[in-house]
mmCIF file of C-alpha atoms in Angstrom:
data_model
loop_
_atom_site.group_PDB
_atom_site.id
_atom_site.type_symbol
_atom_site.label_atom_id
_atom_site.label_comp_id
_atom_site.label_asym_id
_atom_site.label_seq_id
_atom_site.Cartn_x
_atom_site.Cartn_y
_atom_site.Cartn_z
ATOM 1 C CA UNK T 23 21.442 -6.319 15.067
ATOM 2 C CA UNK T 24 19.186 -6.175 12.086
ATOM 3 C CA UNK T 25 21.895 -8.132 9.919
ATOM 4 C CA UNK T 26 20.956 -11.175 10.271
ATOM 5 C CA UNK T 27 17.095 -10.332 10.652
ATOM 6 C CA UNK T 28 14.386 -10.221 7.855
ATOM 7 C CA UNK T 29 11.131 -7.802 9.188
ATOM 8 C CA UNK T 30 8.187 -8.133 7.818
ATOM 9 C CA UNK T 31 4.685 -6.260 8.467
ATOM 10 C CA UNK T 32 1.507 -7.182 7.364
ATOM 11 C CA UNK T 33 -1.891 -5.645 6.100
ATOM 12 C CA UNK T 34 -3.256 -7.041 9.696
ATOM 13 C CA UNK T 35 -0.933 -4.590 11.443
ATOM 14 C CA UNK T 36 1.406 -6.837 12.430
ATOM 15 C CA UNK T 37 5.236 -6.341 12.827
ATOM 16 C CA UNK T 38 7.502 -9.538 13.027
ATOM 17 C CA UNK T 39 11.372 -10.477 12.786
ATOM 18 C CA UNK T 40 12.717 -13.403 11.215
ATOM 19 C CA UNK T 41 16.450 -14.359 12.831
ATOM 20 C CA UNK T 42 18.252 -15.621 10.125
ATOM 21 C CA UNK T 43 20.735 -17.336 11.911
ATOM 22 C CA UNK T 44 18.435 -19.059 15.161
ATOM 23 C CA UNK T 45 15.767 -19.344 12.891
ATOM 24 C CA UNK T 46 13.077 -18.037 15.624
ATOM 25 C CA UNK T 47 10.304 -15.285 15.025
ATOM 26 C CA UNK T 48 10.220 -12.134 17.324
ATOM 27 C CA UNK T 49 6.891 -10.806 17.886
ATOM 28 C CA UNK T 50 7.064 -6.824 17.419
ATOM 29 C CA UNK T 51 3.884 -4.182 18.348
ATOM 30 C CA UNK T 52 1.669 -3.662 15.850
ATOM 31 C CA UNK T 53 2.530 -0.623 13.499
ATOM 32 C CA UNK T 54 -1.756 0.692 12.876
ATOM 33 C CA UNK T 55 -2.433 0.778 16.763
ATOM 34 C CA UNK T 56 -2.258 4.182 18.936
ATOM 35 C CA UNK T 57 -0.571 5.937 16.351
ATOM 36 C CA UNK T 58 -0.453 9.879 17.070
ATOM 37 C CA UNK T 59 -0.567 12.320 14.298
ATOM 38 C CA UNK T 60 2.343 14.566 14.012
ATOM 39 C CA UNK T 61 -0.173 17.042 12.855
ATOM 40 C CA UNK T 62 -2.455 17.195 15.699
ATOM 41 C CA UNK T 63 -1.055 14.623 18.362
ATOM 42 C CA UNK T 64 -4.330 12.827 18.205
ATOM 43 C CA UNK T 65 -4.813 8.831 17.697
ATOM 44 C CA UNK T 66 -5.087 7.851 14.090
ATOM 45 C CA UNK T 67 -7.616 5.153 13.377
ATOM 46 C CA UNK T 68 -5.375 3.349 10.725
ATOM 47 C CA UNK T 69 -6.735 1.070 8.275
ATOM 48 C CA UNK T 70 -3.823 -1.896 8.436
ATOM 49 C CA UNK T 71 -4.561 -2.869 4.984
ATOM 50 C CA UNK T 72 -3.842 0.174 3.321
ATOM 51 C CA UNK T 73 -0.006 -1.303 4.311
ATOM 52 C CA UNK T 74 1.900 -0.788 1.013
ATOM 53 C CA UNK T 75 5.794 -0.292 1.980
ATOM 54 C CA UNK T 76 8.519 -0.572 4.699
ATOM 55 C CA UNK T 77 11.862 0.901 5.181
ATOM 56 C CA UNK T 78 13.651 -0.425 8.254
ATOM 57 C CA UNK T 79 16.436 2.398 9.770
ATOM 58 C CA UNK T 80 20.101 1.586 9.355
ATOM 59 C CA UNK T 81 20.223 0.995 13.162
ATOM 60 C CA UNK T 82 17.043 -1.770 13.312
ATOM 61 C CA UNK T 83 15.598 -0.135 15.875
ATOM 62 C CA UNK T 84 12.913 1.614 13.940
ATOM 63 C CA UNK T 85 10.945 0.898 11.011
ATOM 64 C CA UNK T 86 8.738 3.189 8.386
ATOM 65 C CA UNK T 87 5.402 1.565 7.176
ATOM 66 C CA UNK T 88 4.074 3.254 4.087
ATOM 67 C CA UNK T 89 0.374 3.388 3.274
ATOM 68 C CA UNK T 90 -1.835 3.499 0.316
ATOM 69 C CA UNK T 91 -3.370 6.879 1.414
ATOM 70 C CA UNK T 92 -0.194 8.370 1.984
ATOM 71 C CA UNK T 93 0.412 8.194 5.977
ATOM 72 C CA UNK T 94 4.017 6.801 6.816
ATOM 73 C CA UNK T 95 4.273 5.617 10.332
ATOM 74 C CA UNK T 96 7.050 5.550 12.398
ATOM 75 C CA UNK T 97 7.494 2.937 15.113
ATOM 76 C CA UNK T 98 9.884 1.504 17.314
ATOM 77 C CA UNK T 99 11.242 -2.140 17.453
ATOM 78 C CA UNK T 100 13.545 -1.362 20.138
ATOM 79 C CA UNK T 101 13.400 -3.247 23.107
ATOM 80 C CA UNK T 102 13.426 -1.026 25.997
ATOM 81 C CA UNK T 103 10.055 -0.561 26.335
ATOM 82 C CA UNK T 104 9.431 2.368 23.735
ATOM 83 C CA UNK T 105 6.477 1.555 21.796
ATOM 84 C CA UNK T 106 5.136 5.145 20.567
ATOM 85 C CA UNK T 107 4.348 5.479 16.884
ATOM 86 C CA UNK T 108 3.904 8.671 15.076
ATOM 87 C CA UNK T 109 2.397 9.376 11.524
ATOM 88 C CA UNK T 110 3.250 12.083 8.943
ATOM 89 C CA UNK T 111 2.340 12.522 5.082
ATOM 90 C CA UNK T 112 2.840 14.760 2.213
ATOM 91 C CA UNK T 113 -0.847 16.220 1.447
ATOM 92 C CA UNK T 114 -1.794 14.669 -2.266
ATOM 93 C CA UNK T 115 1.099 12.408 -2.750
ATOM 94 C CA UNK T 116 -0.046 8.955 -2.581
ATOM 95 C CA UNK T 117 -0.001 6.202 -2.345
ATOM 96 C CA UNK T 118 3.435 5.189 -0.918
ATOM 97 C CA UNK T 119 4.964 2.568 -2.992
ATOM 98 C CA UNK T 120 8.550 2.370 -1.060
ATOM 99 C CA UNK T 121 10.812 3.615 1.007
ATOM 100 C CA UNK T 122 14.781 3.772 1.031
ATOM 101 C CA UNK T 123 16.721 5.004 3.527
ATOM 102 C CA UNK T 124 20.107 6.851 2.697
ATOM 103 C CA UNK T 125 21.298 7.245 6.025
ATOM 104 C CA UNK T 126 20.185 7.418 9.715
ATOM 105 C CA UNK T 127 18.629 10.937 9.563
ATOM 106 C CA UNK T 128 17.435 11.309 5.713
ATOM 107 C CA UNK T 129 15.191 8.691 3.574
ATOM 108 C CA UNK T 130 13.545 8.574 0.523
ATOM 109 C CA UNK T 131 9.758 7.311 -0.357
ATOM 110 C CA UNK T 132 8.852 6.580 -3.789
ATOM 111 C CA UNK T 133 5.084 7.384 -4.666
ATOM 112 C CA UNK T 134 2.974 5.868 -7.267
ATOM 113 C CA UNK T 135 1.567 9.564 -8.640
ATOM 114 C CA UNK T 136 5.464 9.505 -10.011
ATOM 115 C CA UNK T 137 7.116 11.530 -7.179
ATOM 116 C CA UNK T 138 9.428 10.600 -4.727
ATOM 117 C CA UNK T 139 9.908 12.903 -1.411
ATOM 118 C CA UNK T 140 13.432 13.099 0.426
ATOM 119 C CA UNK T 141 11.900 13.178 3.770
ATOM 120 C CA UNK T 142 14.884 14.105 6.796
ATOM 121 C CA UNK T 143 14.641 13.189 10.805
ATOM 122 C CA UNK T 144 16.200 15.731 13.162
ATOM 123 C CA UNK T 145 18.868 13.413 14.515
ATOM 124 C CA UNK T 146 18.242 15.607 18.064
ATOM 125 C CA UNK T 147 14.723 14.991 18.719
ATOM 126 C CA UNK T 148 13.406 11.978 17.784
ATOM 127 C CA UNK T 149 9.555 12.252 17.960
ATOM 128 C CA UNK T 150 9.621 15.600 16.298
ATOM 129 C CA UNK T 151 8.163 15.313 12.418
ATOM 130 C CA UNK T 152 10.375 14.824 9.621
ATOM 131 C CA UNK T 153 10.896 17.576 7.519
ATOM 132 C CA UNK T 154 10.642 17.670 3.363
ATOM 133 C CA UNK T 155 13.888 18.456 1.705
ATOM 134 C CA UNK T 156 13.091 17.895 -1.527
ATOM 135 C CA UNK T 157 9.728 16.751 -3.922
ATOM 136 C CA UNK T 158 11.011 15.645 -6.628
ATOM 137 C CA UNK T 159 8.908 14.778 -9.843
ATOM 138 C CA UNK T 160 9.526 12.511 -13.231
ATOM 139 C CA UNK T 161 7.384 13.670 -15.280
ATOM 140 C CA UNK T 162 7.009 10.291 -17.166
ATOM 141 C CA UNK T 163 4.025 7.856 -17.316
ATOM 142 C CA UNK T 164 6.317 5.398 -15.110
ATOM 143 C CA UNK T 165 6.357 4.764 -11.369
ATOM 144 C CA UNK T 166 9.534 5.451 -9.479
ATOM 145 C CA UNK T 167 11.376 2.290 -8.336
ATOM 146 C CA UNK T 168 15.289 2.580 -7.593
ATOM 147 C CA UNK T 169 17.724 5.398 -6.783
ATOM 148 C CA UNK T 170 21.599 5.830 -6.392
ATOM 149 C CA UNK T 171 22.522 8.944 -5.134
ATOM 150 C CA UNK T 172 25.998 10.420 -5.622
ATOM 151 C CA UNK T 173 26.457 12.263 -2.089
ATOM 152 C CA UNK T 174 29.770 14.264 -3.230
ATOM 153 C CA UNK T 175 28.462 15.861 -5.839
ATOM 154 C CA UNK T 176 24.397 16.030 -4.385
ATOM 155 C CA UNK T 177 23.216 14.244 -7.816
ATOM 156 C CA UNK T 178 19.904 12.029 -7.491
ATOM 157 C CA UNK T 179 19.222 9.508 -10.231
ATOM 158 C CA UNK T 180 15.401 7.790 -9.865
ATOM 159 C CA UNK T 181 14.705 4.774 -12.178
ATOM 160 C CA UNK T 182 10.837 4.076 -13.097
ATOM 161 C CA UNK T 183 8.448 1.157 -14.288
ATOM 162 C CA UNK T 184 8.579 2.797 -17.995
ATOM 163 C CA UNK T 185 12.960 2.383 -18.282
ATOM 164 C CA UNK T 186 13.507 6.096 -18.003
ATOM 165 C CA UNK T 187 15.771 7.475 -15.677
ATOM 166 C CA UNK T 188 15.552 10.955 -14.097
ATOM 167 C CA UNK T 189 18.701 13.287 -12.905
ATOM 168 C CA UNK T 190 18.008 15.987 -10.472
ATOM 169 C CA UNK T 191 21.145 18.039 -9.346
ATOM 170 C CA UNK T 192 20.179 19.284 -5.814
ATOM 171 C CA UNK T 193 22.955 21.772 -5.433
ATOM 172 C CA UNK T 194 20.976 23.619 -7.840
ATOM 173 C CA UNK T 195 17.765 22.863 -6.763
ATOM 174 C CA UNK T 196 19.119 24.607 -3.007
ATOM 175 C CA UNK T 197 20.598 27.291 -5.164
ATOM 176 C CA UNK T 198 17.346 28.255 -7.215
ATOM 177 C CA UNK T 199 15.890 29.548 -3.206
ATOM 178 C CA UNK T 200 13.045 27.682 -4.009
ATOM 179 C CA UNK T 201 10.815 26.608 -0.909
ATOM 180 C CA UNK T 202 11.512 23.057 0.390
ATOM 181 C CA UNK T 203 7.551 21.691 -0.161
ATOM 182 C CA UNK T 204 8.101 23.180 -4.158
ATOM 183 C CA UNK T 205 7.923 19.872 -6.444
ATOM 184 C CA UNK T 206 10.523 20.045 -8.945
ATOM 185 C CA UNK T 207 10.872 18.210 -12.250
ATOM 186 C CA UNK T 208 13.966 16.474 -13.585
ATOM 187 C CA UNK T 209 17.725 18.598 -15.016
ATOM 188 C CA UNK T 210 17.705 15.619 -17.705
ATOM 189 C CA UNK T 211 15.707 12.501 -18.374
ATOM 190 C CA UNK T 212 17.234 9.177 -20.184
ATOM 191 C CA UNK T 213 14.193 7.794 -22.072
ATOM 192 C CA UNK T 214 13.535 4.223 -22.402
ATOM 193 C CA UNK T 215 17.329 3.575 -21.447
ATOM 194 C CA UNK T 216 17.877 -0.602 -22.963
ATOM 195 C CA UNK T 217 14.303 -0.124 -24.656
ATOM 196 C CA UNK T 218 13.468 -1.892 -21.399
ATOM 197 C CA UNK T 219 11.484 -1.394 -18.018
ATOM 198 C CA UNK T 220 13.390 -1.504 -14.844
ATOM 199 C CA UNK T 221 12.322 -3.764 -11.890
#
């Protein structure tokens, strides 16, 4: 359904599709109000303009808003009525400066400290809080921007602001026993690949 849609959420809290092809604007909840904690369950009082990122799912019926203190909420743009949103974060990685999906259950968000996070859903409860599979860490003075992940052999390759590119093998990284929250840096990185910075 989201094909032919463009989303786009705003530092006002707003939520809003653009259909492509009847050129009319569908008017979503807001993603900063009533937004439980998956920590506590409490209401977050969400600063809208700390809005940095969004990832919409593969099935457009849910979308992740990153923030600049870290916080990515979850809400629905379903429409049967389901308008909870939930919040989770990674204590001192911040701020959130994107978010990728790789498929309906695992996604990736890209922080400007130079980490990015493979966060995972659990496909059979939906409301409960993602879980961390892997931190993973460049180690360069660039930001993370772009990833292509090579799923039959569990390779990760992260591009950042300074042309470097970082390859993690995860099969090893699951291998080492190390706990899930450990950050870990880079197997190899490709300095200044083209002498230029990716975009």
């Amino acid at each position: 359904e989201m094909a032919n849609k463009l989303l786009i959420a705003t530092r006002a809290g707003g939520c809003f599709s653009l259909n492509l092809l009847l050129q009319s604007w569908e008017i979503h909840n807001n993603w900063d109000q009533f937004v439980f904690s998956f920590d506590d369950a409490k209401i977050m009082d969400l600063d809208p303009s700390t809005g940095s990122c969004i990832g919409v799912h593969p099935s457009g019926e849910r979308v992740l808003v990153g923030t600049t203190v870290g916080w990515i909420v979850i809400a629905s743009l379903s429409k049967n009525g389901d308008t909870q949103k939930f919040a989770f974060s990674c204590p001192s990685y911040r701020p959130a400066q994107s978010i990728s999906w790789i498929d309906c259950v695992n996604f990736l968000v890209f922080y400007a400290c130079g980490a990015v996070i493979w966060w995972q859903l659990d496909s059979a409860a939906r409301l409960s809080a993602p879980k961390v599979l892997h931190i993973m860490t460049l180690g360069t003075s660039g930001i993370p921007l772009c990833h292509a992940f090579d799923s039959a052999r569990n390779n990760m390759f992260i591009g950042d602001s300074r042309g470097n590119i970082a390859f993690f093998n995860l099969n090893r990284a699951l291998a080492s026993g190390d706990s899930q929250d450990t950050a870990r840096n880079p197997d190899k990185i490709l300095s200044r690949v083209h002498d230029k910075e990716h975009v």
